[in-house]
Coordinates of C-alpha atoms in Angstrom, one line a residue:
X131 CA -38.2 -85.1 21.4
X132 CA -40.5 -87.8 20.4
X133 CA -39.2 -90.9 18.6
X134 CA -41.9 -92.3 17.3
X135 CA -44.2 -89.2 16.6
X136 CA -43.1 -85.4 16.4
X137 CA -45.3 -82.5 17.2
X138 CA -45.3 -79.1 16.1
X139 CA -46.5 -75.4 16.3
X140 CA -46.6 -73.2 12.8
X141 CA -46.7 -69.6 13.0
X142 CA -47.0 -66.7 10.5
X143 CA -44.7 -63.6 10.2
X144 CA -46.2 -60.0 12.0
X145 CA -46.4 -56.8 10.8
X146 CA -45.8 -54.8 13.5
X147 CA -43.0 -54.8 16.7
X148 CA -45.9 -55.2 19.1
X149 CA -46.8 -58.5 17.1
X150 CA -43.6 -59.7 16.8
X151 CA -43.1 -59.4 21.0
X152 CA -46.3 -61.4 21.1
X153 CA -45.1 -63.9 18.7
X154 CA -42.0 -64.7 20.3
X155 CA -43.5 -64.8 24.1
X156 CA -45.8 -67.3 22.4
X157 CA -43.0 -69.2 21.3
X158 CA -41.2 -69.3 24.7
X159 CA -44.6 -70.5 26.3
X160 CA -45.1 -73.3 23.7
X161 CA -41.2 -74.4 23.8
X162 CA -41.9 -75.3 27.3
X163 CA -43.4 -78.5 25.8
X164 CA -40.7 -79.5 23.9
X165 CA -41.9 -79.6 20.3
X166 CA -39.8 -81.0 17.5
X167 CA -39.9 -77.8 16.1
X168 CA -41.4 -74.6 15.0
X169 CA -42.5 -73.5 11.1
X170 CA -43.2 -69.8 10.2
X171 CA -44.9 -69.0 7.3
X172 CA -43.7 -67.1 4.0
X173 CA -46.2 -64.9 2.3
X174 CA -47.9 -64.8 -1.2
X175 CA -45.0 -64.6 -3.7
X176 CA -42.4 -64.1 -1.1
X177 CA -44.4 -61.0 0.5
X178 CA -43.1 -61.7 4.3
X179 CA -39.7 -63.2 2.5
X180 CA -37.6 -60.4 5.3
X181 CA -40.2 -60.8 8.1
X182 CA -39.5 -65.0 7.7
X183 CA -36.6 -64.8 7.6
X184 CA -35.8 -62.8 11.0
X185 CA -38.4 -64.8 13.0
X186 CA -37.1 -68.2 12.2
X187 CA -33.6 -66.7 13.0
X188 CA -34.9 -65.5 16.1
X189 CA -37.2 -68.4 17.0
X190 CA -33.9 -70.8 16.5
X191 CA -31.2 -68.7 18.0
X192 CA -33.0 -67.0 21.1
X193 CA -36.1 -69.9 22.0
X194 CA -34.0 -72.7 21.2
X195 CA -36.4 -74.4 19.0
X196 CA -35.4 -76.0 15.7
X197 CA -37.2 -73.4 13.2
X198 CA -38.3 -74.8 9.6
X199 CA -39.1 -71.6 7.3
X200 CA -41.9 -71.6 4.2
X201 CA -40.0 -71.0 1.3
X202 CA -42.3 -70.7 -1.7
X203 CA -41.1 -70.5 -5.5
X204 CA -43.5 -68.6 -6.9
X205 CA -42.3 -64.8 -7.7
X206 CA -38.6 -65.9 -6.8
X207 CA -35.7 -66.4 -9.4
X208 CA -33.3 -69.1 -8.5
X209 CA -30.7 -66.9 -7.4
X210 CA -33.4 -65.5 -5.0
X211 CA -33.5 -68.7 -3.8
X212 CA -29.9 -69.7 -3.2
X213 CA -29.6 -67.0 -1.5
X214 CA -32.4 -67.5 1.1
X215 CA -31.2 -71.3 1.2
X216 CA -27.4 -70.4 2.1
X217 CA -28.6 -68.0 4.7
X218 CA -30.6 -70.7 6.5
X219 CA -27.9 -73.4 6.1
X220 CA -25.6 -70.9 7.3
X221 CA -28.1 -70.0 10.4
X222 CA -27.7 -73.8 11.2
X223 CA -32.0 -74.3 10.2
X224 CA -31.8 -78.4 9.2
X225 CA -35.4 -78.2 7.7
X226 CA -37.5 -76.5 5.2
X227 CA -41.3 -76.5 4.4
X228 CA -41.3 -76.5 0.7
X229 CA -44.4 -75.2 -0.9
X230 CA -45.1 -73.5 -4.4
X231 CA -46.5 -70.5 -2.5
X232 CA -49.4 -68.2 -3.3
X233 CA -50.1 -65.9 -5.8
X234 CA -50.4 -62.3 -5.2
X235 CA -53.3 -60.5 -6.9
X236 CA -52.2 -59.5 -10.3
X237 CA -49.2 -61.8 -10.4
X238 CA -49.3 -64.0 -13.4
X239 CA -48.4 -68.1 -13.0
X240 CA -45.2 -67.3 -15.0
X241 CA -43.9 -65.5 -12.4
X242 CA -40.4 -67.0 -11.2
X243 CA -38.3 -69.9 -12.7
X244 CA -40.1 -72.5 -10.6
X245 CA -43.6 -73.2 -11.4
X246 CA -44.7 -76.1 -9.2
X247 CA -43.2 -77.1 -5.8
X248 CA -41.8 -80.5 -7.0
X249 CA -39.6 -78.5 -9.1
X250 CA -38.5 -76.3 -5.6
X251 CA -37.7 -79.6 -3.6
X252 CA -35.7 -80.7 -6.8
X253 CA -33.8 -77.1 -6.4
X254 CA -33.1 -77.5 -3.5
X255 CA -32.2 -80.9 -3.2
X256 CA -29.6 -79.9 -5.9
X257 CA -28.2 -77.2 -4.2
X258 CA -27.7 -78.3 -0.6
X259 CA -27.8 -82.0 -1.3
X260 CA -29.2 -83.6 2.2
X261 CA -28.4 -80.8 4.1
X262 CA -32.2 -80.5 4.6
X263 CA -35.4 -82.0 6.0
X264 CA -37.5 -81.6 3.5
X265 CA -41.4 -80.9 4.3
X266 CA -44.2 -80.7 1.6
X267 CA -47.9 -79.8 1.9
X268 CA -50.5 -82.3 1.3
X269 CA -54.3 -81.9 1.1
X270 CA -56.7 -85.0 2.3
X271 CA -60.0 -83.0 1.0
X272 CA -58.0 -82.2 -2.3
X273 CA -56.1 -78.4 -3.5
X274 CA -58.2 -76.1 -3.8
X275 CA -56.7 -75.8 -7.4
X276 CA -56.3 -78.8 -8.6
X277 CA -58.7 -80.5 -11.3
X278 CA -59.4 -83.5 -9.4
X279 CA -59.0 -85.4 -6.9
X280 CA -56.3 -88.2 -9.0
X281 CA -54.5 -85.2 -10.0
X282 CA -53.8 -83.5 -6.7
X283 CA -52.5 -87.3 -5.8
X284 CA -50.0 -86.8 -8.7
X285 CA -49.2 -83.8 -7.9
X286 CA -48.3 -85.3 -4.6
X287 CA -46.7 -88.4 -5.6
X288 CA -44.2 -86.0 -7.7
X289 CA -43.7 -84.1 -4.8
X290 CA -42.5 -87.2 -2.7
X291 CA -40.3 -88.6 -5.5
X292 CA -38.8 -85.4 -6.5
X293 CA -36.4 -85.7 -2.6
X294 CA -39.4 -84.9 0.2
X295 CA -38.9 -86.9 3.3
X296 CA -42.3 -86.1 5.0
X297 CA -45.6 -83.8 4.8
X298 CA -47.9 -81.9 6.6
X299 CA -51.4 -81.6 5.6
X300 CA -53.9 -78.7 5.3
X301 CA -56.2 -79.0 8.3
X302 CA -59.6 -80.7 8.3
X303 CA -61.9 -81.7 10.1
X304 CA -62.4 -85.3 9.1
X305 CA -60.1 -87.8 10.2
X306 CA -61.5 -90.5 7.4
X307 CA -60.1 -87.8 4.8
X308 CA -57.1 -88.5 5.9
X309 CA -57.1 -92.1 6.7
X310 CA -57.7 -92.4 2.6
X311 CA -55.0 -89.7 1.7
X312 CA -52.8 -91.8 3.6
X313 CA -54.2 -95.2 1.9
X314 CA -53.9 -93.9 -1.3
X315 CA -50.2 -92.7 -0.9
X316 CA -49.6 -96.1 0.1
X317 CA -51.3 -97.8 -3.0
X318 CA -49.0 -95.6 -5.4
X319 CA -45.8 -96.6 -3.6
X320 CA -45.3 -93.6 -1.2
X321 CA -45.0 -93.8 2.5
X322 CA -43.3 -90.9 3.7
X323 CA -44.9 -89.5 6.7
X324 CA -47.9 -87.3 6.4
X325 CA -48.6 -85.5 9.8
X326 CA -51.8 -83.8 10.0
X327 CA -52.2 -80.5 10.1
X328 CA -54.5 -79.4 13.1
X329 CA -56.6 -76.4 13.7
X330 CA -58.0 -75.3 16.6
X331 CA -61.5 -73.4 16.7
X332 CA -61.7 -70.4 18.3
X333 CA -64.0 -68.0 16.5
X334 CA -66.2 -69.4 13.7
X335 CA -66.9 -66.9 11.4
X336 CA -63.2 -66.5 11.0
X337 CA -63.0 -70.0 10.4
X338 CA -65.6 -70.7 8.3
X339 CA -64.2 -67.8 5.5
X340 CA -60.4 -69.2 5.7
X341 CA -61.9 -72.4 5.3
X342 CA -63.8 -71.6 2.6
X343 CA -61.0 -70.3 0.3
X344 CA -58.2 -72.5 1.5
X345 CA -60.5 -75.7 0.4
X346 CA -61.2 -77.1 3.9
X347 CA -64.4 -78.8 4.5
X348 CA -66.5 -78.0 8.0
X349 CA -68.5 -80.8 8.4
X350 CA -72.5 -79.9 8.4
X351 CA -72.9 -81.1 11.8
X352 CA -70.0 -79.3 13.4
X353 CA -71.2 -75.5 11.2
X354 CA -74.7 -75.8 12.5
X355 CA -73.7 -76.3 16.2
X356 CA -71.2 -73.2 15.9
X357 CA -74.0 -71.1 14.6
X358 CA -76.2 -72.0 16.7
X359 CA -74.0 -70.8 19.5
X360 CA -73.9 -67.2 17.9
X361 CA -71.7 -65.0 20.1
X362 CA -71.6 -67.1 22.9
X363 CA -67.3 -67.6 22.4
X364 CA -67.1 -69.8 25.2
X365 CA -69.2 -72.2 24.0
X366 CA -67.6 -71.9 20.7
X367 CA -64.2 -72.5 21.8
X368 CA -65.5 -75.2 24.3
X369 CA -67.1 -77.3 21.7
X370 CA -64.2 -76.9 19.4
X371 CA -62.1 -78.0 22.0
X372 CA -63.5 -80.9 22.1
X373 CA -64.3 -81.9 18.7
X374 CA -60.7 -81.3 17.6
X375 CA -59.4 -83.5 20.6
X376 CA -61.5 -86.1 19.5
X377 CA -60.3 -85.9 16.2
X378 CA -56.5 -86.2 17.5
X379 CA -57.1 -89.0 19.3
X380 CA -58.7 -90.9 16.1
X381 CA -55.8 -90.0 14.2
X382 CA -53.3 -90.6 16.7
X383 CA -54.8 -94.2 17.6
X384 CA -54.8 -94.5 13.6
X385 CA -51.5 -94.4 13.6
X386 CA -50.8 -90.8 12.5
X387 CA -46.8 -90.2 12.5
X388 CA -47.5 -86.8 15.2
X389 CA -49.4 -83.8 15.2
X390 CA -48.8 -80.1 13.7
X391 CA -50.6 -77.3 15.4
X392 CA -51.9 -74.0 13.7
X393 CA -51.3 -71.4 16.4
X394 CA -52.5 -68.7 15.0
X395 CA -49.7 -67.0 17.0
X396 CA -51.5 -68.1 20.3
X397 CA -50.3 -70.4 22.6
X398 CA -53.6 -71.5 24.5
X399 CA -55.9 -73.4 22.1
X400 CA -53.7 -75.8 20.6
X401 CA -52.4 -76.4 24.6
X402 CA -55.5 -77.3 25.6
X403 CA -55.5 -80.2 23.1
X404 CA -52.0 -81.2 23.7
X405 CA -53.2 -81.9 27.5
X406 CA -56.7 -83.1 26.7
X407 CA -54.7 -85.9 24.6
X408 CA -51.9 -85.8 27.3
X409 CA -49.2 -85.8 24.8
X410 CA -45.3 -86.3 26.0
X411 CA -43.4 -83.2 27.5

């Protein structure tokens, strides 16, 4: 679609048939604008590994969107692996969002032959060669993990060597965070493009306990206005609105390389950003 900037939706894998319906009418509404393509999400130690699978099948054979599956290595042998990766290159899927995955409760860090997700895109880079487009996750406000803030650039930096050709970043809320990810990257020698990862707010107290444990900073200014507005949800979403379109548009006159929308499985906030920054079709 775009050839300077791409722009993306992610989505995460349902439980239930009614879920699934939703998920893929969301899909269709959100393909209307063209995105570059879709990711689905692949749970703690391979927990929604079936559930992936079939949606990113579905979203690339029946929406006509390029689909990019999570495949994490934690909890997976290689041949688990191979197996999912000749399914997808069989499927025709060109790219993959490579990630060392959550833990599930009670799993130890020795689970699987792959430890760390540099060692996943070396895997797969040695299996399938260049068949794929190779995404990695990066974190401007630093893992949640991680020891410091130099190591979680390492990390990084290993990530990018080891065969990634771009990134998407956990969301924030602080476009300067980014700015001196990006920096940084560029210091050490790496310039493979980092799209932010954008979230739109639509309930805060949801927010503010995902945020929480994934690592992601709320600004003070931007928690104290979305308390104050209680239960008022239309204020909520309103001001969010707006603060995350304001955001965009820093990042995107920053010279961000696109955009990569957290739906949440719904089509409407991250729409009302996309035409707020009036972003190609």
């Amino acid at each position: 679609m775009s050839q300077d900037r791409r722009y993306s939706f992610e989505f995460f894998p349902t439980k239930t048939d009614a879920g699934h319906e939703k998920l893929l009418a969301t899909a269709r509404q959100l393909a209307t604008y063209n995105p570059d393509f879709f990711s689905c999400t692949y749970g703690a130690g391979g927990s929604t590994r079936d559930r992936t699978l079939n949606t990113v099948l579905q979203l690339e054979s029946e929406v006509k969107i390029p689909a990019a599956p999570h495949l994490s290595c934690v909890g997976d042998s290689k041949d688990d692996l191979r197996g999912l990766l000749n399914e997808y290159k069989a499927a025709g899927i060109k790219r993959i969002v490579a990630l060392r995955g959550d833990l599930p409760s009670g799993m130890g860090m020795t689970s699987g032959e792959l430890r760390h997700a540099n060692e996943l895109v070396e895997f797969i880079r040695e299996e399938t060669g260049n068949h794929f487009h190779i995404e990695v996750a990066a974190y401007p406000e630093m893992h949640p993990q991680a020891r410091n803030y130099e190591d979680d650039l390492a990390n990084f930096v290993r990530k990018a060597r080891a065969g990634a050709d771009s990134a998407i970043t956990q969301y924030f809320f602080n476009a300067d965070s980014y700015f001196y990810f990006v920096d940084r990257l560029q210091a050490l020698g790496v310039d493979i493009p980092v799209v932010p990862g954008i979230m739109p707010i639509t309930n805060y107290s949801k927010l503010a306990r995902f945020s929480d444990a994934c690592g992601a900073e709320i600004p003070r200014w931007i928690r104290k206005q979305l308390e104050a507005y209680g239960d008022d949800s239309q204020s909520i979403q309103r001001f969010g609105e707006q603060v995350v379109t304001d955001m965009c548009e820093r990042l995107l006159q920053g010279g961000a390389p696109g955009l990569h929308f957290y739906s949440m499985n719904q089509a409407e906030p991250s729409l009302a950003i996309w035409n707020n920054l009036k972003l190609p079709r």
